[in-house]
PDB file of C-alpha atoms in Angstrom:
ATOM      1  CA  UNK Y   1     120.650 107.681 116.161  1.00  0.00           C
ATOM      2  CA  UNK Y   2     119.455 104.497 114.726  1.00  0.00           C
ATOM      3  CA  UNK Y   3     115.984 106.039 114.359  1.00  0.00           C
ATOM      4  CA  UNK Y   4     116.781 109.365 112.690  1.00  0.00           C
ATOM      5  CA  UNK Y   5     115.814 108.996 109.323  1.00  0.00           C
ATOM      6  CA  UNK Y   6     113.392 107.227 107.197  1.00  0.00           C
ATOM      7  CA  UNK Y   7     116.129 106.440 104.682  1.00  0.00           C
ATOM      8  CA  UNK Y   8     118.107 104.990 107.567  1.00  0.00           C
ATOM      9  CA  UNK Y   9     115.145 102.876 108.750  1.00  0.00           C
ATOM     10  CA  UNK Y  10     114.660 101.510 105.190  1.00  0.00           C
ATOM     11  CA  UNK Y  11     118.424 100.635 105.036  1.00  0.00           C
ATOM     12  CA  UNK Y  12     118.156  98.989 108.484  1.00  0.00           C
ATOM     13  CA  UNK Y  13     114.877  96.935 107.722  1.00  0.00           C
ATOM     14  CA  UNK Y  14     114.854  95.780 104.319  1.00  0.00           C
ATOM     15  CA  UNK Y  15     111.089  94.968 103.187  1.00  0.00           C
ATOM     16  CA  UNK Y  16     111.748  91.032 103.403  1.00  0.00           C
ATOM     17  CA  UNK Y  17     112.508  91.312 107.233  1.00  0.00           C
ATOM     18  CA  UNK Y  18     109.716  93.647 108.170  1.00  0.00           C
ATOM     19  CA  UNK Y  19     106.736  91.209 108.700  1.00  0.00           C
ATOM     20  CA  UNK Y  20     108.928  88.573 110.183  1.00  0.00           C
ATOM     21  CA  UNK Y  21     110.771  90.956 112.589  1.00  0.00           C
ATOM     22  CA  UNK Y  22     107.440  92.604 113.821  1.00  0.00           C
ATOM     23  CA  UNK Y  23     105.947  89.258 114.264  1.00  0.00           C
ATOM     24  CA  UNK Y  24     109.114  88.239 116.310  1.00  0.00           C
ATOM     25  CA  UNK Y  25     109.044  91.045 118.658  1.00  0.00           C
ATOM     26  CA  UNK Y  26     105.574  90.130 119.910  1.00  0.00           C
ATOM     27  CA  UNK Y  27     106.322  86.426 120.134  1.00  0.00           C
ATOM     28  CA  UNK Y  28     109.818  86.945 121.914  1.00  0.00           C
ATOM     29  CA  UNK Y  29     108.134  89.040 124.467  1.00  0.00           C
ATOM     30  CA  UNK Y  30     105.325  86.429 124.987  1.00  0.00           C
ATOM     31  CA  UNK Y  31     107.498  83.704 124.945  1.00  0.00           C
ATOM     32  CA  UNK Y  32     108.753  83.779 128.550  1.00  0.00           C
ATOM     33  CA  UNK Y  33     108.472  81.672 131.498  1.00  0.00           C
ATOM     34  CA  UNK Y  34     105.408  83.194 132.891  1.00  0.00           C
ATOM     35  CA  UNK Y  35     103.472  83.202 129.512  1.00  0.00           C
ATOM     36  CA  UNK Y  36     101.259  80.324 130.462  1.00  0.00           C
ATOM     37  CA  UNK Y  37     100.433  81.950 133.782  1.00  0.00           C
ATOM     38  CA  UNK Y  38      99.591  85.124 131.750  1.00  0.00           C
ATOM     39  CA  UNK Y  39      97.167  83.780 129.519  1.00  0.00           C
ATOM     40  CA  UNK Y  40      95.618  81.784 132.401  1.00  0.00           C
ATOM     41  CA  UNK Y  41      95.139  84.846 134.378  1.00  0.00           C
ATOM     42  CA  UNK Y  42      93.686  86.631 131.362  1.00  0.00           C
ATOM     43  CA  UNK Y  43      91.327  84.163 130.262  1.00  0.00           C
ATOM     44  CA  UNK Y  44      88.524  84.977 133.130  1.00  0.00           C
ATOM     45  CA  UNK Y  45      88.886  88.529 132.813  1.00  0.00           C
ATOM     46  CA  UNK Y  46      89.478  88.559 128.922  1.00  0.00           C
ATOM     47  CA  UNK Y  47      86.052  90.058 128.174  1.00  0.00           C
ATOM     48  CA  UNK Y  48      86.087  93.875 127.224  1.00  0.00           C
ATOM     49  CA  UNK Y  49      83.961  94.241 130.402  1.00  0.00           C
ATOM     50  CA  UNK Y  50      85.592  93.792 133.741  1.00  0.00           C
ATOM     51  CA  UNK Y  51      82.641  94.938 135.922  1.00  0.00           C
ATOM     52  CA  UNK Y  52      82.544  97.388 138.578  1.00  0.00           C
ATOM     53  CA  UNK Y  53      81.158 100.025 136.210  1.00  0.00           C
ATOM     54  CA  UNK Y  54      77.508 100.024 134.569  1.00  0.00           C
ATOM     55  CA  UNK Y  55      77.425  98.594 131.141  1.00  0.00           C
ATOM     56  CA  UNK Y  56      75.296 101.547 130.142  1.00  0.00           C
ATOM     57  CA  UNK Y  57      78.324 103.770 130.327  1.00  0.00           C
ATOM     58  CA  UNK Y  58      80.860 104.544 127.794  1.00  0.00           C
ATOM     59  CA  UNK Y  59      84.060 106.559 127.683  1.00  0.00           C
ATOM     60  CA  UNK Y  60      84.972 108.754 125.002  1.00  0.00           C
ATOM     61  CA  UNK Y  61      88.580 109.456 124.314  1.00  0.00           C
ATOM     62  CA  UNK Y  62      90.556 111.815 122.100  1.00  0.00           C
ATOM     63  CA  UNK Y  63      93.547 110.055 120.968  1.00  0.00           C
ATOM     64  CA  UNK Y  64      96.293 112.514 119.739  1.00  0.00           C
ATOM     65  CA  UNK Y  65      99.762 111.113 118.204  1.00  0.00           C
ATOM     66  CA  UNK Y  66     102.242 113.531 119.895  1.00  0.00           C
ATOM     67  CA  UNK Y  67     105.267 115.134 118.181  1.00  0.00           C
ATOM     68  CA  UNK Y  68     103.895 115.044 114.916  1.00  0.00           C
ATOM     69  CA  UNK Y  69     102.816 117.920 112.768  1.00  0.00           C
ATOM     70  CA  UNK Y  70      99.935 118.241 111.206  1.00  0.00           C
ATOM     71  CA  UNK Y  71      98.411 116.400 114.076  1.00  0.00           C
ATOM     72  CA  UNK Y  72      97.039 112.860 113.612  1.00  0.00           C
ATOM     73  CA  UNK Y  73      94.159 112.140 115.993  1.00  0.00           C
ATOM     74  CA  UNK Y  74      91.109 109.630 116.716  1.00  0.00           C
ATOM     75  CA  UNK Y  75      87.874 110.097 118.679  1.00  0.00           C
ATOM     76  CA  UNK Y  76      86.902 106.991 119.920  1.00  0.00           C
ATOM     77  CA  UNK Y  77      84.149 105.499 122.405  1.00  0.00           C
ATOM     78  CA  UNK Y  78      84.907 102.379 124.472  1.00  0.00           C
ATOM     79  CA  UNK Y  79      82.943 100.488 127.322  1.00  0.00           C
ATOM     80  CA  UNK Y  80      83.415 102.405 130.530  1.00  0.00           C
ATOM     81  CA  UNK Y  81      84.281  98.988 132.056  1.00  0.00           C
ATOM     82  CA  UNK Y  82      86.761  98.111 129.605  1.00  0.00           C
ATOM     83  CA  UNK Y  83      90.497  96.770 130.753  1.00  0.00           C
ATOM     84  CA  UNK Y  84      93.608  98.880 129.744  1.00  0.00           C
ATOM     85  CA  UNK Y  85      94.243  95.974 127.219  1.00  0.00           C
ATOM     86  CA  UNK Y  86      91.277  96.412 125.466  1.00  0.00           C
ATOM     87  CA  UNK Y  87      91.477 100.223 125.334  1.00  0.00           C
ATOM     88  CA  UNK Y  88      95.297  99.317 123.937  1.00  0.00           C
ATOM     89  CA  UNK Y  89      93.618  97.098 120.969  1.00  0.00           C
ATOM     90  CA  UNK Y  90      91.082 100.036 120.451  1.00  0.00           C
ATOM     91  CA  UNK Y  91      93.819 102.628 119.866  1.00  0.00           C
ATOM     92  CA  UNK Y  92      95.814 100.410 117.776  1.00  0.00           C
ATOM     93  CA  UNK Y  93      92.854  99.673 115.591  1.00  0.00           C
ATOM     94  CA  UNK Y  94      91.745 103.121 115.372  1.00  0.00           C
ATOM     95  CA  UNK Y  95      95.043 104.789 114.786  1.00  0.00           C
ATOM     96  CA  UNK Y  96      96.067 102.038 111.955  1.00  0.00           C
ATOM     97  CA  UNK Y  97      98.945 100.514 113.933  1.00  0.00           C
ATOM     98  CA  UNK Y  98      99.780  96.767 113.501  1.00  0.00           C
ATOM     99  CA  UNK Y  99     100.341  96.140 117.178  1.00  0.00           C
ATOM    100  CA  UNK Y 100     103.631  94.583 116.201  1.00  0.00           C
ATOM    101  CA  UNK Y 101     105.600  96.140 119.265  1.00  0.00           C
ATOM    102  CA  UNK Y 102     105.422  96.732 122.936  1.00  0.00           C
ATOM    103  CA  UNK Y 103     103.290  99.387 124.491  1.00  0.00           C
ATOM    104  CA  UNK Y 104     102.690 101.165 127.920  1.00  0.00           C
ATOM    105  CA  UNK Y 105     100.122 103.417 129.293  1.00  0.00           C
ATOM    106  CA  UNK Y 106     101.346 106.016 131.999  1.00  0.00           C
ATOM    107  CA  UNK Y 107      98.942 107.701 134.267  1.00  0.00           C
ATOM    108  CA  UNK Y 108      98.219 108.759 137.683  1.00  0.00           C
ATOM    109  CA  UNK Y 109      95.609 107.353 139.922  1.00  0.00           C
ATOM    110  CA  UNK Y 110      92.975 109.905 141.151  1.00  0.00           C
ATOM    111  CA  UNK Y 111      94.556 112.308 143.658  1.00  0.00           C
ATOM    112  CA  UNK Y 112      98.019 110.413 143.583  1.00  0.00           C
ATOM    113  CA  UNK Y 113     101.328 111.429 142.616  1.00  0.00           C
ATOM    114  CA  UNK Y 114     102.923 108.278 141.440  1.00  0.00           C
ATOM    115  CA  UNK Y 115     103.069 107.573 137.729  1.00  0.00           C
ATOM    116  CA  UNK Y 116     101.672 104.059 137.159  1.00  0.00           C
ATOM    117  CA  UNK Y 117     102.740 101.977 134.057  1.00  0.00           C
ATOM    118  CA  UNK Y 118     100.200  99.547 132.775  1.00  0.00           C
ATOM    119  CA  UNK Y 119     100.988  97.349 129.776  1.00  0.00           C
ATOM    120  CA  UNK Y 120     102.855  93.900 129.512  1.00  0.00           C
ATOM    121  CA  UNK Y 121     104.992  93.011 132.279  1.00  0.00           C
ATOM    122  CA  UNK Y 122     107.457  90.188 132.062  1.00  0.00           C
ATOM    123  CA  UNK Y 123     108.527  87.769 134.611  1.00  0.00           C
ATOM    124  CA  UNK Y 124     111.306  90.132 135.906  1.00  0.00           C
ATOM    125  CA  UNK Y 125     109.226  93.203 136.074  1.00  0.00           C
ATOM    126  CA  UNK Y 126     107.350  94.118 138.981  1.00  0.00           C
ATOM    127  CA  UNK Y 127     106.720  97.687 138.195  1.00  0.00           C
ATOM    128  CA  UNK Y 128     104.427  97.220 135.118  1.00  0.00           C
ATOM    129  CA  UNK Y 129     100.661  96.493 135.940  1.00  0.00           C
ATOM    130  CA  UNK Y 130      99.023  93.834 133.608  1.00  0.00           C
ATOM    131  CA  UNK Y 131      96.891  95.816 131.196  1.00  0.00           C
ATOM    132  CA  UNK Y 132      94.594  92.766 130.728  1.00  0.00           C
ATOM    133  CA  UNK Y 133      93.695  92.921 134.813  1.00  0.00           C
ATOM    134  CA  UNK Y 134      93.546  96.595 135.348  1.00  0.00           C
ATOM    135  CA  UNK Y 135      90.164  98.436 134.842  1.00  0.00           C
ATOM    136  CA  UNK Y 136      90.391 101.838 132.778  1.00  0.00           C
ATOM    137  CA  UNK Y 137      87.675 103.292 135.061  1.00  0.00           C
ATOM    138  CA  UNK Y 138      89.907 103.059 138.042  1.00  0.00           C
ATOM    139  CA  UNK Y 139      92.452 105.575 136.771  1.00  0.00           C
ATOM    140  CA  UNK Y 140      89.890 107.577 134.032  1.00  0.00           C
ATOM    141  CA  UNK Y 141      87.476 108.887 136.769  1.00  0.00           C
ATOM    142  CA  UNK Y 142      86.632 112.158 135.375  1.00  0.00           C
ATOM    143  CA  UNK Y 143      86.553 114.261 132.102  1.00  0.00           C
ATOM    144  CA  UNK Y 144      89.795 115.815 131.627  1.00  0.00           C
ATOM    145  CA  UNK Y 145      91.852 113.013 132.806  1.00  0.00           C
ATOM    146  CA  UNK Y 146      95.107 112.276 130.738  1.00  0.00           C
ATOM    147  CA  UNK Y 147      97.364 109.262 130.198  1.00  0.00           C
ATOM    148  CA  UNK Y 148     100.361 108.934 127.926  1.00  0.00           C
ATOM    149  CA  UNK Y 149     100.293 106.069 125.670  1.00  0.00           C
ATOM    150  CA  UNK Y 150     103.590 104.800 124.116  1.00  0.00           C
ATOM    151  CA  UNK Y 151     103.953 102.282 121.284  1.00  0.00           C
ATOM    152  CA  UNK Y 152     107.207 100.826 119.920  1.00  0.00           C
ATOM    153  CA  UNK Y 153     109.720 101.744 122.594  1.00  0.00           C
ATOM    154  CA  UNK Y 154     112.115 101.917 119.741  1.00  0.00           C
ATOM    155  CA  UNK Y 155     110.561 104.452 117.600  1.00  0.00           C
ATOM    156  CA  UNK Y 156     108.979 106.097 120.510  1.00  0.00           C
ATOM    157  CA  UNK Y 157     105.289 106.798 119.196  1.00  0.00           C
ATOM    158  CA  UNK Y 158     103.607 108.756 122.334  1.00  0.00           C
ATOM    159  CA  UNK Y 159     100.138 109.382 122.364  1.00  0.00           C
ATOM    160  CA  UNK Y 160      97.831 111.877 124.554  1.00  0.00           C
ATOM    161  CA  UNK Y 161      94.641 109.855 125.658  1.00  0.00           C
ATOM    162  CA  UNK Y 162      92.344 112.426 127.026  1.00  0.00           C
ATOM    163  CA  UNK Y 163      89.082 111.317 128.573  1.00  0.00           C
ATOM    164  CA  UNK Y 164      86.649 113.744 127.023  1.00  0.00           C
ATOM    165  CA  UNK Y 165      83.420 112.655 128.684  1.00  0.00           C
ATOM    166  CA  UNK Y 166      81.455 109.619 130.392  1.00  0.00           C
ATOM    167  CA  UNK Y 167      78.266 108.972 128.398  1.00  0.00           C
ATOM    168  CA  UNK Y 168      75.433 106.841 128.125  1.00  0.00           C
ATOM    169  CA  UNK Y 169      75.679 103.903 125.379  1.00  0.00           C
ATOM    170  CA  UNK Y 170      73.324 104.212 122.565  1.00  0.00           C
ATOM    171  CA  UNK Y 171      70.953 101.426 122.077  1.00  0.00           C
ATOM    172  CA  UNK Y 172      72.128  99.179 119.307  1.00  0.00           C
ATOM    173  CA  UNK Y 173      75.559 100.741 119.079  1.00  0.00           C
ATOM    174  CA  UNK Y 174      78.481  98.101 119.128  1.00  0.00           C
ATOM    175  CA  UNK Y 175      81.400  99.722 120.962  1.00  0.00           C
ATOM    176  CA  UNK Y 176      84.239 100.535 120.593  1.00  0.00           C
ATOM    177  CA  UNK Y 177      83.648 102.730 117.779  1.00  0.00           C
ATOM    178  CA  UNK Y 178      85.510 105.610 116.067  1.00  0.00           C
ATOM    179  CA  UNK Y 179      83.479 108.657 115.498  1.00  0.00           C
ATOM    180  CA  UNK Y 180      86.080 110.823 113.634  1.00  0.00           C
ATOM    181  CA  UNK Y 181      89.926 111.413 113.122  1.00  0.00           C
ATOM    182  CA  UNK Y 182      92.294 113.342 110.649  1.00  0.00           C
ATOM    183  CA  UNK Y 183      95.200 111.971 108.865  1.00  0.00           C
ATOM    184  CA  UNK Y 184      96.836 108.755 108.103  1.00  0.00           C
ATOM    185  CA  UNK Y 185      98.976 106.665 110.944  1.00  0.00           C
ATOM    186  CA  UNK Y 186     102.633 106.969 110.315  1.00  0.00           C
ATOM    187  CA  UNK Y 187     103.962 103.757 108.606  1.00  0.00           C
ATOM    188  CA  UNK Y 188     105.591 101.170 111.145  1.00  0.00           C
ATOM    189  CA  UNK Y 189     109.362 101.098 111.651  1.00  0.00           C
ATOM    190  CA  UNK Y 190     109.946 104.418 109.835  1.00  0.00           C
ATOM    191  CA  UNK Y 191     112.241 105.904 112.693  1.00  0.00           C
ATOM    192  CA  UNK Y 192     109.623 107.771 114.990  1.00  0.00           C
ATOM    193  CA  UNK Y 193     108.607 111.307 114.477  1.00  0.00           C
ATOM    194  CA  UNK Y 194     111.951 112.466 112.909  1.00  0.00           C
ATOM    195  CA  UNK Y 195     111.970 109.482 110.549  1.00  0.00           C
ATOM    196  CA  UNK Y 196     108.324 110.423 109.607  1.00  0.00           C
ATOM    197  CA  UNK Y 197     108.818 113.847 108.987  1.00  0.00           C
ATOM    198  CA  UNK Y 198     111.904 112.753 106.741  1.00  0.00           C
ATOM    199  CA  UNK Y 199     109.735 110.219 105.138  1.00  0.00           C
ATOM    200  CA  UNK Y 200     107.080 112.604 104.176  1.00  0.00           C
ATOM    201  CA  UNK Y 201     109.239 115.013 102.622  1.00  0.00           C
ATOM    202  CA  UNK Y 202     111.076 112.435 100.598  1.00  0.00           C
ATOM    203  CA  UNK Y 203     107.720 111.208  99.288  1.00  0.00           C
ATOM    204  CA  UNK Y 204     106.610 114.565  98.237  1.00  0.00           C
ATOM    205  CA  UNK Y 205     109.445 115.057  96.221  1.00  0.00           C
ATOM    206  CA  UNK Y 206     109.822 112.575  93.434  1.00  0.00           C
ATOM    207  CA  UNK Y 207     113.447 113.942  92.200  1.00  0.00           C
ATOM    208  CA  UNK Y 208     114.487 112.965  95.642  1.00  0.00           C
ATOM    209  CA  UNK Y 209     117.630 110.737  95.400  1.00  0.00           C
ATOM    210  CA  UNK Y 210     115.718 108.079  97.761  1.00  0.00           C
ATOM    211  CA  UNK Y 211     112.126 108.560  96.631  1.00  0.00           C
ATOM    212  CA  UNK Y 212     112.047 105.346  94.343  1.00  0.00           C
ATOM    213  CA  UNK Y 213     113.653 103.041  97.139  1.00  0.00           C
ATOM    214  CA  UNK Y 214     111.400 104.411 100.002  1.00  0.00           C
ATOM    215  CA  UNK Y 215     108.237 103.922  97.575  1.00  0.00           C
ATOM    216  CA  UNK Y 216     109.193 100.480  97.295  1.00  0.00           C
ATOM    217  CA  UNK Y 217     109.669  99.917 101.133  1.00  0.00           C
ATOM    218  CA  UNK Y 218     106.343 101.555 101.814  1.00  0.00           C
ATOM    219  CA  UNK Y 219     104.573  99.252  98.813  1.00  0.00           C
ATOM    220  CA  UNK Y 220     106.050  96.147 100.350  1.00  0.00           C
ATOM    221  CA  UNK Y 221     105.617  96.897 104.098  1.00  0.00           C
ATOM    222  CA  UNK Y 222     101.985  98.202 103.767  1.00  0.00           C
ATOM    223  CA  UNK Y 223     100.233  97.443 100.415  1.00  0.00           C
ATOM    224  CA  UNK Y 224      96.935  98.111 101.632  1.00  0.00           C
ATOM    225  CA  UNK Y 225      97.560 101.988 102.193  1.00  0.00           C
ATOM    226  CA  UNK Y 226      99.343 102.546  98.774  1.00  0.00           C
ATOM    227  CA  UNK Y 227      99.754 104.996  97.280  1.00  0.00           C
ATOM    228  CA  UNK Y 228     100.923 106.489 100.856  1.00  0.00           C
ATOM    229  CA  UNK Y 229      98.972 109.659 101.683  1.00  0.00           C
ATOM    230  CA  UNK Y 230      99.599 111.150 105.020  1.00  0.00           C
ATOM    231  CA  UNK Y 231      96.385 112.992 104.950  1.00  0.00           C
ATOM    232  CA  UNK Y 232      94.192 110.082 104.215  1.00  0.00           C
ATOM    233  CA  UNK Y 233      91.709 109.012 106.858  1.00  0.00           C
ATOM    234  CA  UNK Y 234      88.495 106.952 106.277  1.00  0.00           C
ATOM    235  CA  UNK Y 235      86.453 106.336 109.469  1.00  0.00           C
ATOM    236  CA  UNK Y 236      84.442 103.679 107.695  1.00  0.00           C
ATOM    237  CA  UNK Y 237      87.208 101.701 107.104  1.00  0.00           C
ATOM    238  CA  UNK Y 238      88.133 101.127 110.863  1.00  0.00           C
ATOM    239  CA  UNK Y 239      87.753  97.689 112.259  1.00  0.00           C
ATOM    240  CA  UNK Y 240      88.152  96.614 115.831  1.00  0.00           C
ATOM    241  CA  UNK Y 241      89.684  93.590 116.536  1.00  0.00           C
ATOM    242  CA  UNK Y 242      88.317  91.321 119.755  1.00  0.00           C
ATOM    243  CA  UNK Y 243      90.824  92.045 122.566  1.00  0.00           C
ATOM    244  CA  UNK Y 244      90.758  88.434 123.734  1.00  0.00           C
ATOM    245  CA  UNK Y 245      91.670  87.237 120.540  1.00  0.00           C
ATOM    246  CA  UNK Y 246      94.327  89.464 119.898  1.00  0.00           C
ATOM    247  CA  UNK Y 247      96.010  88.796 123.131  1.00  0.00           C
ATOM    248  CA  UNK Y 248      95.991  85.177 122.595  1.00  0.00           C
ATOM    249  CA  UNK Y 249      97.534  85.507 119.119  1.00  0.00           C
TER     250      UNK Y 249
END
């Protein structure tokens, strides 16, 4: 399994190639014949608010990273009229991911049986709905609604996105915002949940044969989070990017 261990991920993804590889993964997906059409379609609907829902309402979500113990989670609030693309950006920024890989939401419509996939369709994909044109409020209609959000189909980071409530926005508060959470986001490209488990074990054992090499890889891949601490979380450090600017990068 190419994603089984953190040490294996380090061996296959030397630090000098990480940033280039991540950037290429996004650009190669966007660099399709329909990219200009996608940008044109996004432009008029690129605001966080898509309409159809009162701007005075917000959604409160609990986002939980699955298959990781102890639990990594965030509680965020977003405008109730936002698109799935805007929700994607809010999840990425609150969790601490770099938005360097593909993603998809999977969710049923109210009283429906079909599981819809919402994300980044390519020119040959007629089954995935474009997140930037799909309103969150059309699917998250009442508290208790749950979606699965997967990021990086190689590592397979799956999140449960639970709508906890539909609330009135507070005057003077800028949304999205993160209220609370626990624990650090795993490093990108570490091999998914199994690789992350191995990584944490190795980093807690300075005598491990792969400790120093893995520490060097971590330092080069994300210097801002060094030394790596899986228990670290600082809600005040979270910054939310503009969804439209993120899309057009």
